[in-house]
XYZ file of C-alpha atoms in Angstrom:
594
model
C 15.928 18.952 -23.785
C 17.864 15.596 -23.341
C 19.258 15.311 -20.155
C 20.776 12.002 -20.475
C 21.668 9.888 -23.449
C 23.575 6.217 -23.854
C 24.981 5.519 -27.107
C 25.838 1.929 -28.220
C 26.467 0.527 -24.796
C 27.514 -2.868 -24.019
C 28.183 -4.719 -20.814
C 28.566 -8.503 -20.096
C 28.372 -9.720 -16.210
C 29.115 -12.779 -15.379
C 30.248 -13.954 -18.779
C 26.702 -12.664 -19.709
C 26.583 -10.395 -22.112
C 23.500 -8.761 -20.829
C 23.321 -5.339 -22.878
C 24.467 -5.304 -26.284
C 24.584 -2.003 -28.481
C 21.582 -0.541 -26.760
C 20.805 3.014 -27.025
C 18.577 5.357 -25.128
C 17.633 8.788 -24.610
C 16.058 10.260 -21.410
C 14.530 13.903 -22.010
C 12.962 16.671 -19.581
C 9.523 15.296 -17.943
C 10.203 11.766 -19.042
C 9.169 9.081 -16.293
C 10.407 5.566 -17.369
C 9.476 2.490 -16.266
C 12.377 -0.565 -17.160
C 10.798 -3.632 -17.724
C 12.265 -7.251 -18.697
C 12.468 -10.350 -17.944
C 14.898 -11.282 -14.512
C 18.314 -11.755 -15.814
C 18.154 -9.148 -18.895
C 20.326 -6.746 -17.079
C 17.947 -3.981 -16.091
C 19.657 -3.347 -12.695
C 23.084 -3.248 -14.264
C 21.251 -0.594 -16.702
C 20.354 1.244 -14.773
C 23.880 1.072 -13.000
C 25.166 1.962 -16.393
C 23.163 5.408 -16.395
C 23.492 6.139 -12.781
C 27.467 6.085 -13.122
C 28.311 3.465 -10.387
C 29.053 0.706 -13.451
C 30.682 1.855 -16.519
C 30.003 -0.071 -19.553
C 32.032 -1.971 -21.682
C 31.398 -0.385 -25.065
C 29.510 2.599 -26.178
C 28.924 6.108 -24.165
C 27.277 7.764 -21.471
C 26.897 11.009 -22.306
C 25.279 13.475 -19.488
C 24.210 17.436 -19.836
C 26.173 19.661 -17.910
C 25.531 20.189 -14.638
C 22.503 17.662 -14.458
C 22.548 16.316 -11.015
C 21.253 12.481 -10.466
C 19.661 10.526 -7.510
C 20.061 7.579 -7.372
C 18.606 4.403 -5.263
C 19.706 1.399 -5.530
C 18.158 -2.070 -4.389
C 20.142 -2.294 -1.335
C 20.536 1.558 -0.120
C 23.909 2.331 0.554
C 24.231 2.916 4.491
C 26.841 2.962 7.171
C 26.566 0.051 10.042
C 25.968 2.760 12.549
C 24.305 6.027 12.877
C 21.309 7.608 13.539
C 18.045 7.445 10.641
C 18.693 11.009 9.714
C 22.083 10.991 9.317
C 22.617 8.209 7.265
C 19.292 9.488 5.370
C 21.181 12.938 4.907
C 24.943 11.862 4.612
C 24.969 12.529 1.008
C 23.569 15.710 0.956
C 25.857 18.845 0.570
C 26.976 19.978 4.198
C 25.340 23.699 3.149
C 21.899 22.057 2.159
C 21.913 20.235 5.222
C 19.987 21.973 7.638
C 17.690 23.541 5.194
C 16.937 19.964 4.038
C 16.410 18.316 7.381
C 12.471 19.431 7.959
C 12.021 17.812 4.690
C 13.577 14.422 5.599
C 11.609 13.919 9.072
C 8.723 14.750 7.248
C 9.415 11.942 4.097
C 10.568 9.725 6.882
C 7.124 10.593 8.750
C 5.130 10.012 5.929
C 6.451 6.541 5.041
C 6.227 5.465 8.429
C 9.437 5.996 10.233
C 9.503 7.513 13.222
C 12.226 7.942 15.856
C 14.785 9.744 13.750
C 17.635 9.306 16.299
C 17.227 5.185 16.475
C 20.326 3.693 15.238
C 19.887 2.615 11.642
C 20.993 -0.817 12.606
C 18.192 -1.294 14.445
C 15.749 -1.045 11.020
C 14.454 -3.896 9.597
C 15.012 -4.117 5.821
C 11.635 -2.662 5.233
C 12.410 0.182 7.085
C 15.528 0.692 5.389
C 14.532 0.312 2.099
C 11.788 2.956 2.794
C 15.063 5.014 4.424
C 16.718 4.751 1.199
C 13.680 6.167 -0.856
C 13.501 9.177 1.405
C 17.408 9.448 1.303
C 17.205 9.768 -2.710
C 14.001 12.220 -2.970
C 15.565 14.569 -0.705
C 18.615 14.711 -2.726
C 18.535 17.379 -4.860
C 18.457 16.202 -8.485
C 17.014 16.720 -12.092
C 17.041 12.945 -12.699
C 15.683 10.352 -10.265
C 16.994 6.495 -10.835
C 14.630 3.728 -8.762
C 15.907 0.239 -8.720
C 12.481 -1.872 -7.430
C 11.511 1.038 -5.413
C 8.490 -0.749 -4.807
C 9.882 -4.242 -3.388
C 9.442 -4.792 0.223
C 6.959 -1.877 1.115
C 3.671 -2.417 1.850
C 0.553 -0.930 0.050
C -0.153 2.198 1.438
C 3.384 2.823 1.405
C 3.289 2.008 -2.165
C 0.629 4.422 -3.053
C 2.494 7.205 -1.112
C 5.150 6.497 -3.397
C 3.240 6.831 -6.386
C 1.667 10.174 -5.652
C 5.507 11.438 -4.526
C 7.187 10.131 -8.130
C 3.636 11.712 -9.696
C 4.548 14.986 -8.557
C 8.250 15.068 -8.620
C 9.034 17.487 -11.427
C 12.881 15.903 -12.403
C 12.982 13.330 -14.864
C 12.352 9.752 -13.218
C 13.766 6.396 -14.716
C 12.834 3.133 -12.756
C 13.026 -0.450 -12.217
C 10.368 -1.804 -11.052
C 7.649 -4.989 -11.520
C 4.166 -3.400 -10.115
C 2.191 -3.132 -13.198
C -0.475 -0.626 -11.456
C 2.531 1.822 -10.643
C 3.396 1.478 -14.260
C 0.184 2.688 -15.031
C 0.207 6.017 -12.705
C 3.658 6.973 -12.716
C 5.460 6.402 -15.902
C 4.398 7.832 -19.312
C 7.230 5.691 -21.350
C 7.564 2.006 -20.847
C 11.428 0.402 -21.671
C 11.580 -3.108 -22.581
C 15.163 -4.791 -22.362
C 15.238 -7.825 -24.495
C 18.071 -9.606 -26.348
C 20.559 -6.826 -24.881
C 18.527 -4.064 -26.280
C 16.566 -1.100 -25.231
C 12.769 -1.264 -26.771
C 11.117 1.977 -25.958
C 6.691 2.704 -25.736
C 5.234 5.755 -25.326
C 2.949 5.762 -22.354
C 1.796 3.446 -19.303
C 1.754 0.344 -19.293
C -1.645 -0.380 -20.790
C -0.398 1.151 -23.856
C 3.290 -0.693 -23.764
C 0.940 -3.467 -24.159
C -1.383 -3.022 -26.829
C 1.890 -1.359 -28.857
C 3.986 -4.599 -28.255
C 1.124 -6.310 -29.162
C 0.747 -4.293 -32.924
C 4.458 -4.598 -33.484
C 4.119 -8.344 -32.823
C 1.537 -8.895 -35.122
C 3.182 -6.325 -37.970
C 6.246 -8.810 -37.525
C 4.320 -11.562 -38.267
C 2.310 -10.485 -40.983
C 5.785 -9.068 -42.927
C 7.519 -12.731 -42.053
C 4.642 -14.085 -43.284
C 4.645 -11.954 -46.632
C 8.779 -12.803 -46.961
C 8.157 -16.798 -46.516
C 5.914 -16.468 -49.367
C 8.196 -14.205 -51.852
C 11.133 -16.748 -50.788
C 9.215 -20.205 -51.478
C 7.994 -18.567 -55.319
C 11.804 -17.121 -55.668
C 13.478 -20.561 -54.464
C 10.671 -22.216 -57.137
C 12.338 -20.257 -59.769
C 15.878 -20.315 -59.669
C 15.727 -24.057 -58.693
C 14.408 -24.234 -62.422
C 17.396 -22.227 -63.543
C 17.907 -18.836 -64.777
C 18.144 -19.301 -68.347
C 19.058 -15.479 -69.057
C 21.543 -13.687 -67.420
C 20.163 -10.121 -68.471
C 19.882 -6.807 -65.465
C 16.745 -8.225 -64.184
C 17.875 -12.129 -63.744
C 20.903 -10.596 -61.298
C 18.570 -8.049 -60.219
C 15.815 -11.685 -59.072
C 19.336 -13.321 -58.164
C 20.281 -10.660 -55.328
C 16.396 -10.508 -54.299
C 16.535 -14.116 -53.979
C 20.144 -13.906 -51.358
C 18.234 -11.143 -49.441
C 15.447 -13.414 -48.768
C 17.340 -15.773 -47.741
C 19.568 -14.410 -45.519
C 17.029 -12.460 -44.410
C 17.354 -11.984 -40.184
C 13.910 -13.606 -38.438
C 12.154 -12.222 -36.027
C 12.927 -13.757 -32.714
C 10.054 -15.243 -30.628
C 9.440 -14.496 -27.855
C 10.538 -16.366 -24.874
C 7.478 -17.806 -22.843
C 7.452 -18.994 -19.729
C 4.881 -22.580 -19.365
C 3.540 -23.353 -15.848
C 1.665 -26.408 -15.677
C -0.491 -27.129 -12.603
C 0.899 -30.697 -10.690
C -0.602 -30.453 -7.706
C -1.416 -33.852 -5.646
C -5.289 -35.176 -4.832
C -6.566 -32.662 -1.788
C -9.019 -34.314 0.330
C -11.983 -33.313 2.113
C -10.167 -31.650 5.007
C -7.415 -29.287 4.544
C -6.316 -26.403 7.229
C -8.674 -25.659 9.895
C -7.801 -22.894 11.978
C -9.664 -22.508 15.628
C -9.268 -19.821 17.921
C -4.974 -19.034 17.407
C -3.489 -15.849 19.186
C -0.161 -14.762 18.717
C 1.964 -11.909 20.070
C 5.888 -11.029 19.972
C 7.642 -8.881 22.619
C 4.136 -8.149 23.596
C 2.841 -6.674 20.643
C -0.450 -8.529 19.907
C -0.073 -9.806 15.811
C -3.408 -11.822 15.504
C -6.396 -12.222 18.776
C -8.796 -15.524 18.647
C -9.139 -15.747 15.161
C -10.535 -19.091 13.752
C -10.818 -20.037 9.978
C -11.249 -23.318 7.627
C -9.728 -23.258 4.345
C -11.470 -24.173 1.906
C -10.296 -26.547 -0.832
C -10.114 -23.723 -3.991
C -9.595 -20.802 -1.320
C -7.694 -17.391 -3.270
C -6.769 -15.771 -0.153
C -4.933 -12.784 -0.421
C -3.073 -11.107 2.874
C -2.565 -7.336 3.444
C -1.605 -5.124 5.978
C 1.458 -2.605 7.305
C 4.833 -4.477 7.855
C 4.985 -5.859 11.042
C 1.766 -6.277 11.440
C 2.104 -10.540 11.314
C 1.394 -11.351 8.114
C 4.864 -13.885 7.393
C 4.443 -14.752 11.331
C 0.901 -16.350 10.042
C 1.734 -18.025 7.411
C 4.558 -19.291 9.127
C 2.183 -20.554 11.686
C 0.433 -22.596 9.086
C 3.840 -24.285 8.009
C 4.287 -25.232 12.230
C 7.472 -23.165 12.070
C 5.993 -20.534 14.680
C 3.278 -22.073 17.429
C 0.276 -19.808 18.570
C 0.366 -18.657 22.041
C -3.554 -19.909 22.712
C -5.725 -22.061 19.522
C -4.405 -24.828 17.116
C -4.311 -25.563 13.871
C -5.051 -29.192 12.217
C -3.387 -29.972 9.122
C -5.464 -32.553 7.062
C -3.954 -35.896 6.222
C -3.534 -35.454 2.063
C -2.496 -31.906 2.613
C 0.805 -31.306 0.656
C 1.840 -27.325 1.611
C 4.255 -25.861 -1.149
C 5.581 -22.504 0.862
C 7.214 -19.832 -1.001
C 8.951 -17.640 1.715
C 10.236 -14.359 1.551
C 13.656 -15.201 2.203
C 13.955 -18.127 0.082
C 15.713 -20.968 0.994
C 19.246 -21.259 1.290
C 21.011 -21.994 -2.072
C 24.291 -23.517 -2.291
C 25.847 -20.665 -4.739
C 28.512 -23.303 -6.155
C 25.830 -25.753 -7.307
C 24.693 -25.833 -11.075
C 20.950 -25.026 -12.053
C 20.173 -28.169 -12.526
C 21.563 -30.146 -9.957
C 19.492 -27.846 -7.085
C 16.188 -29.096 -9.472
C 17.142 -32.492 -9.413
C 17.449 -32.365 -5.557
C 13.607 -32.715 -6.138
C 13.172 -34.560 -9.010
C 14.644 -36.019 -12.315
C 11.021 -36.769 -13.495
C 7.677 -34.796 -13.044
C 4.374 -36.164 -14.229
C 2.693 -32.803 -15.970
C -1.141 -32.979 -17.687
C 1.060 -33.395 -20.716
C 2.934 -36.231 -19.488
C 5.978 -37.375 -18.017
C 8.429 -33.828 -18.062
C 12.741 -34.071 -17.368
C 14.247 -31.452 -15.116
C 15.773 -30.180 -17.791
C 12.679 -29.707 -19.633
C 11.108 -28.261 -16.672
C 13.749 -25.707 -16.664
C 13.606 -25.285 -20.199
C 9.928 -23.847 -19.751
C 10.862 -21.801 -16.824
C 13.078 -20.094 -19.308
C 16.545 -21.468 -17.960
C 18.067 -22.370 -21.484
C 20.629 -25.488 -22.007
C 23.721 -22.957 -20.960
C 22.280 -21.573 -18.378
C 21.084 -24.846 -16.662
C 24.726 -25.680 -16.530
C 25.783 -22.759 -14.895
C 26.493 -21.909 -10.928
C 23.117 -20.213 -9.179
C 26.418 -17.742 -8.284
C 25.620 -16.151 -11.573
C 22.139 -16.074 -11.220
C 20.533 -12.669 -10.784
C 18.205 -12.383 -8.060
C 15.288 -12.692 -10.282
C 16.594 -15.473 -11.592
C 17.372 -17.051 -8.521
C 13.467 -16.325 -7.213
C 11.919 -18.119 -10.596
C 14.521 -20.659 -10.189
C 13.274 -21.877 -6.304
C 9.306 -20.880 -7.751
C 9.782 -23.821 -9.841
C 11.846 -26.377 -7.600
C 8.415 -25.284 -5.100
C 6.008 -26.614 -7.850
C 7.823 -29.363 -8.676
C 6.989 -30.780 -5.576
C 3.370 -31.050 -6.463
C 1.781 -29.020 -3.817
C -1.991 -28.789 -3.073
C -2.277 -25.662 -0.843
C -0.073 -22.561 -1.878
C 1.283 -20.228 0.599
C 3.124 -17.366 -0.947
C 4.840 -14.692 1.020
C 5.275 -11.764 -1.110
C 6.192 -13.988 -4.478
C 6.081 -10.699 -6.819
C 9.277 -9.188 -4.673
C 12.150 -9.493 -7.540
C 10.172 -11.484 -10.164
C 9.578 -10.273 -13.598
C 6.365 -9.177 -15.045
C 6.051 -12.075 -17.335
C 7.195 -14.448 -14.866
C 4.273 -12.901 -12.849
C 1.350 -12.938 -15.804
C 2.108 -16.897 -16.130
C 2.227 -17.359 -12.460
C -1.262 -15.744 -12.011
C -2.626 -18.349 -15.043
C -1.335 -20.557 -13.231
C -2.737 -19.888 -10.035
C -6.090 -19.567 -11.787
C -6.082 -22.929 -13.253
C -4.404 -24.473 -9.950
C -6.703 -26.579 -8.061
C -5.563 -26.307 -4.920
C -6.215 -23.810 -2.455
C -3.633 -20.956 -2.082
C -2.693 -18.219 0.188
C -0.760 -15.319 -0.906
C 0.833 -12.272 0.896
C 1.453 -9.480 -1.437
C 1.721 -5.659 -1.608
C 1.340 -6.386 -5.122
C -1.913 -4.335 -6.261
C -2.391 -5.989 -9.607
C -1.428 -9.707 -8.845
C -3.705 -9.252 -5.991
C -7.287 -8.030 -8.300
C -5.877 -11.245 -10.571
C -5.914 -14.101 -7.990
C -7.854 -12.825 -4.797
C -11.022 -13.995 -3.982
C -11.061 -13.020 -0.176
C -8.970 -10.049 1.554
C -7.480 -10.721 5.154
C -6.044 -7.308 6.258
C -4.292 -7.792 9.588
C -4.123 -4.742 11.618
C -3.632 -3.585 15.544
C -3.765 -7.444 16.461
C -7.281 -8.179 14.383
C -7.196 -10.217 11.266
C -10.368 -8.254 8.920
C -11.990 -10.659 5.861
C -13.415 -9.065 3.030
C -14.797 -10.869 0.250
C -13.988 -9.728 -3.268
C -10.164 -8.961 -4.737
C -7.824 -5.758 -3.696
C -10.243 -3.096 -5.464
C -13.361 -4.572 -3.787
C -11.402 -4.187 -0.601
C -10.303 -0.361 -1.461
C -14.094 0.219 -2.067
C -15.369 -1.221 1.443
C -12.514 0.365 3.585
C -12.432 4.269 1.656
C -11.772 6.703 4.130
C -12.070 3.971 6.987
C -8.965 4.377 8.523
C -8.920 8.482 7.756
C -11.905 8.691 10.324
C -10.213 6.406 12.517
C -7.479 8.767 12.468
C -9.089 11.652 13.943
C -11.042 9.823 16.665
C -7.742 10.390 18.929
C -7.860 13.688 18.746
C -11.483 14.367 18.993
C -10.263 12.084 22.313
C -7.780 14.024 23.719
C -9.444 17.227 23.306
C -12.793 16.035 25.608
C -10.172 15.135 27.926
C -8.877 18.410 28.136
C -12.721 20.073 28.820
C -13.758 17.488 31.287
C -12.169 16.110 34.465
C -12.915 12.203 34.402
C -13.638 9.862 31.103
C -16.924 8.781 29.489
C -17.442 5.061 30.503
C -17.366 3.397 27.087
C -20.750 1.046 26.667
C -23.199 -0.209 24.211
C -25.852 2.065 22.923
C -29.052 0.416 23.012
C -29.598 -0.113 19.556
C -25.698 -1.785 19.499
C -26.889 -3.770 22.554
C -29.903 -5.477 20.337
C -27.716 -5.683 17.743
C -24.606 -7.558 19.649
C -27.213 -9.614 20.964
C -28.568 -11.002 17.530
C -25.815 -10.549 15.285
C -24.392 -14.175 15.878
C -27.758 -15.578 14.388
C -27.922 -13.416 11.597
C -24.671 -14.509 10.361
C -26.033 -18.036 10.435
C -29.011 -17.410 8.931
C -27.212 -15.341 5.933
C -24.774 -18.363 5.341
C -27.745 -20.963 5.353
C -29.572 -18.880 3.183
C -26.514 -18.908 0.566
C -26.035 -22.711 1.029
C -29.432 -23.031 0.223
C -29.007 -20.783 -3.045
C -26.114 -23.173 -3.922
C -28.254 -25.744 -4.006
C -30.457 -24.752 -6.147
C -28.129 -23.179 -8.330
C -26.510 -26.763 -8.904
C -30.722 -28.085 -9.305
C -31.246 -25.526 -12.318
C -27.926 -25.478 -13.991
C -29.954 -25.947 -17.832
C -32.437 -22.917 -16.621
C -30.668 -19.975 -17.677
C -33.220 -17.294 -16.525
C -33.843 -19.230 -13.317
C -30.058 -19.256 -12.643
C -29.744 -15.612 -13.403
C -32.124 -15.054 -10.539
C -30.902 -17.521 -8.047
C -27.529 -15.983 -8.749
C -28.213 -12.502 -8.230
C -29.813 -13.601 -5.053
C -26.758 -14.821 -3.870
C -24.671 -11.890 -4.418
C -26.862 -9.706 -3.113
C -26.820 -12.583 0.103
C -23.498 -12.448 0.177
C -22.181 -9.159 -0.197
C -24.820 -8.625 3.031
C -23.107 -11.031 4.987
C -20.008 -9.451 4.264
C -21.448 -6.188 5.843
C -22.560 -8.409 8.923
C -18.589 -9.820 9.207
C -17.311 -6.890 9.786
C -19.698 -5.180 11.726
C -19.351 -8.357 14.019
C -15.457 -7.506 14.354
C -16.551 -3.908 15.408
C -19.341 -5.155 17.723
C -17.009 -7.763 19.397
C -14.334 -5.735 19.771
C -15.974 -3.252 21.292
C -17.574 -5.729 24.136
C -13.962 -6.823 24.535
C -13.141 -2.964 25.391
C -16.029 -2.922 27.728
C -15.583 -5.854 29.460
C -11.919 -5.074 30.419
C -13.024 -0.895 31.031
C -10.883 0.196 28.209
């Protein structure tokens, strides 16, 4: 059954016409993921259906009685009130009561608790995971998600995904995380060129169809150039009879002609420009940092290496922006330092962005930093840089006022590389950026020579560009090596055991009238005692590998061996890392009778 159809809509924002005679049609058990690139109008499309933007042209045309949720980037609430009000101010005053187990409970599950605080006092994580709950307890046979995803962290995210996998309505969503594609949605919808391209299934398969449809376009163009160039041959000699079939070529010939090309498609270039990175770059000894007493990261040391892919996870508010703040010198550690090397050029992408002058034209913020860039390809205009960051000649001439937020993100990505950076750090770049913004941006990052640091809930981007995990977590900043999935592997059901221990806790407690004294076991004591060395040894044992890995670079079956060796080295002194944070943590508990 459809439950929701559009019908030759049109809407222009801005003086953008951003949807033009598109048509759609959402059935029963459909789960639609809205892809495009930023500034195609797939917010203000999904405006369109949701009924809080009307278009221009064409019809929205909804079954009777169907009842809609709707959640928009920003979630609509009051200044003041508690969490569950504002959560449940929507809802029907009869549903109300019944519905109010099931809102602590979503609010419970994606972290909030404290359902009387003020919503004022939230930060805009915490509201944006206040709106989600807000529109799946609504009751509704079609759910509309604008970036759903933005701004929550990854186990958050995957809550999400198993909540929109089990929802029964019909779900139709905006949103940039390629693995939530995947899981969630079994139709993909590409805006492009104002209209509404629709692929059956995830996202793997929106790719391999565009992909066919491409390359059927091609191959037909390709067929038409070919009729036109033997048809322009032969009525450039003259049609000497004017019989059925002459008119017949004639017409034939006009059709070719006039014929409507495919479009290509718009691509987005990214050319690395980074400046000469010397020898030293960020070392990082011993830094502790805590805020209104809440530890974020204890006596942690580090030295980046010159092609470091670091990626940084962990719950919101657990420090991760505070750190790489720390690294610009906009926040100071309470105890360590860190030493900036002397060629070190940091380009720093930060969550908020920087402050954009809304009256000023495109091109005037990129000429701020340069009129010139030198590229691999040679010497590159602002204009032509914005040309390949898909900002067209009208568009560079317009107000970043009428620049979506997408837009707007891509926009300050670029004036950021144009500064030729040589160490990276990226706080959350996926938040608001398309996903083809985001597959260049990941070849670019791969090609980059620098060193780069990115936070990210993003899954995907993550397996793409990560070459080492930090997790920070209770005031302890974890390294894994390997990308996100390695890290998934290592840590399954780590923090599920963890979990329980409390409990198991509180119970003994209960039974016995005064507390175990925590301490070493023996074989932990030997262990604690030793570990330090074995760490050494394991790394000297790799450098040495190294070595002779660069000695034997023509002997292909030697390499092989020295190779596996050193994976085998190092995914055992990845075992010994953390099992030193354990070790070393648990002294530190000891030591102060914790």
């Amino acid at each position: 059954m459809i439950l929701l159809t559009a019908q030759n809509i049109s809407k222009t924002y801005m003086e953008r016409k951003v949807i033009d005679g598109a048509s759609f049609f959402l059935n029963e058990g459909d789960k639609v993921g809205i892809i495009g690139i930023n500034g195609t109008g797939k917010s203000t499309f999904i405006k369109i259906l949701s009924g809080t933007e009307e278009p221009d042209d064409g019809d929205i045309i909804r079954t009777n009685g169907i009842r809609i949720s709707y959640l928009p980037q920003i979630p609509a609430f009051g200044e003041h009130g508690s969490v569950l009000e504002q959560v449940m101010q929507n809802l029907p005053a009869d549903l109300r009561e019944a519905k109010e187990y099931e809102a602590k409970s979503i609010l419970e599950k994606l972290g909030i608790s404290g359902y009387e605080r003020d919503i004022s006092t939230l930060s805009g994580g915490e509201k944006r995971r206040a709106g989600i709950a807000a529109a799946l307890i609504q009751p509704s046979d079609v759910l509309l998600l604008d970036e759903p995803t933005n701004h929550i962290d990854n186990d958050t995210a995957k809550l999400l995904e198993d909540m929109l996998m089990k929802y029964r309505g019909a779900i139709v969503m905006v949103t940039h995380d390629r693995y939530f594609l995947n899981k969630v949605c079994n139709k993909i919808a590409e805006i492009d060129r104002g209209k509404v391209n629709v692929s059956e299934g995830g996202y793997s398969e929106y790719l391999m169809q565009k992909a066919q449809r491409e390359a059927d376009a091609e191959a037909a163009e390709r067929k038409n150039r070919s009729l036109y160039r033997r048809e322009f041959e032969w009525i450039s000699r003259g049609a000497r009879a004017r019989g059925t079939k002459s008119k017949d070529r004639i017409e034939r010939f006009e059709a070719l002609k006039n014929r409507e090309i495919p479009a290509a498609a718009e691509k987005l270039q990214l050319q690395s420009v980074a400046s000469r990175l010397g020898k030293k770059t960020i070392e990082i000894e011993n830094i502790s940092k805590s805020i209104d007493g809440k530890p974020l990261i204890t006596d942690f040391s580090y030295i980046v290496s010159r092609d470091a892919r670091i990626g940084i996870i962990g719950r919101n508010g657990e420090g991760k922006s505070t750190f790489l703040k720390m690294l610009m010198g906009q926040v100071k550690p309470d105890e360590g330092s860190i030493i900036i090397g002397d060629t070190v050029n940091i380009g720093y992408f930060s969550q908020e962005c920087e402050s954009m002058d809304p009256s000023v034209r495109v091109i005037d913020y990129i000429r701020e930093t340069a009129d010139i860039v030198k590229t691999p390809d040679g010497t590159v205009t602002a204009a032509q840089m914005l040309e390949r960051f898909l900002f067209n000649s009208e568009l560079q001439w317009n107000r970043i006022e009428k620049l979506s937020g997408g837009e707007r993100k891509r926009l300050y990505l670029l004036k950021l590389l144009m500064t030729a950076p040589n160490i990276l750090l990226l706080d959350e770049p996926t938040n608001d950026l398309d996903i083809t913004t985001l597959t260049i941006l990941e070849d670019y990052l791969e090609s980059f020579s620098g060193a780069v640091i990115a936070v990210s809930h993003d899954r995907y981007f993550l397996d793409k560009t990560a070459s080492e995990i930090f997790e920070f977590r209770d005031g302890v900043c974890t390294r894994y090596n390997g990308n996100y999935s390695d890290y998934e592997k290592k840590t399954a059901g780590m923090y599920a055991n963890e979990a329980a221990k409390p409990k198991k806790k509180a119970e003994k407690r209960e039974r016995t009238s005064a507390p175990t004294k925590l301490k070493f076991s023996f074989k932990e004591q030997r262990e604690y005692e030793t570990i330090d060395d074995d760490i050494a040894a394991l790394e000297q044992g790799i450098a040495a590998l190294q070595n002779e890995i660069n000695a034997n670079s023509t002997d292909y079956v030697k390499l092989q061996e020295l190779s596996d060796k050193k994976e085998s080295l190092e995914s055992e002194l990845a075992e010994k890392m953390d099992r030193w944070v354990y070790l070393n943590d648990l002294a530190e508990r000891i030591e102060k009778g914790i």
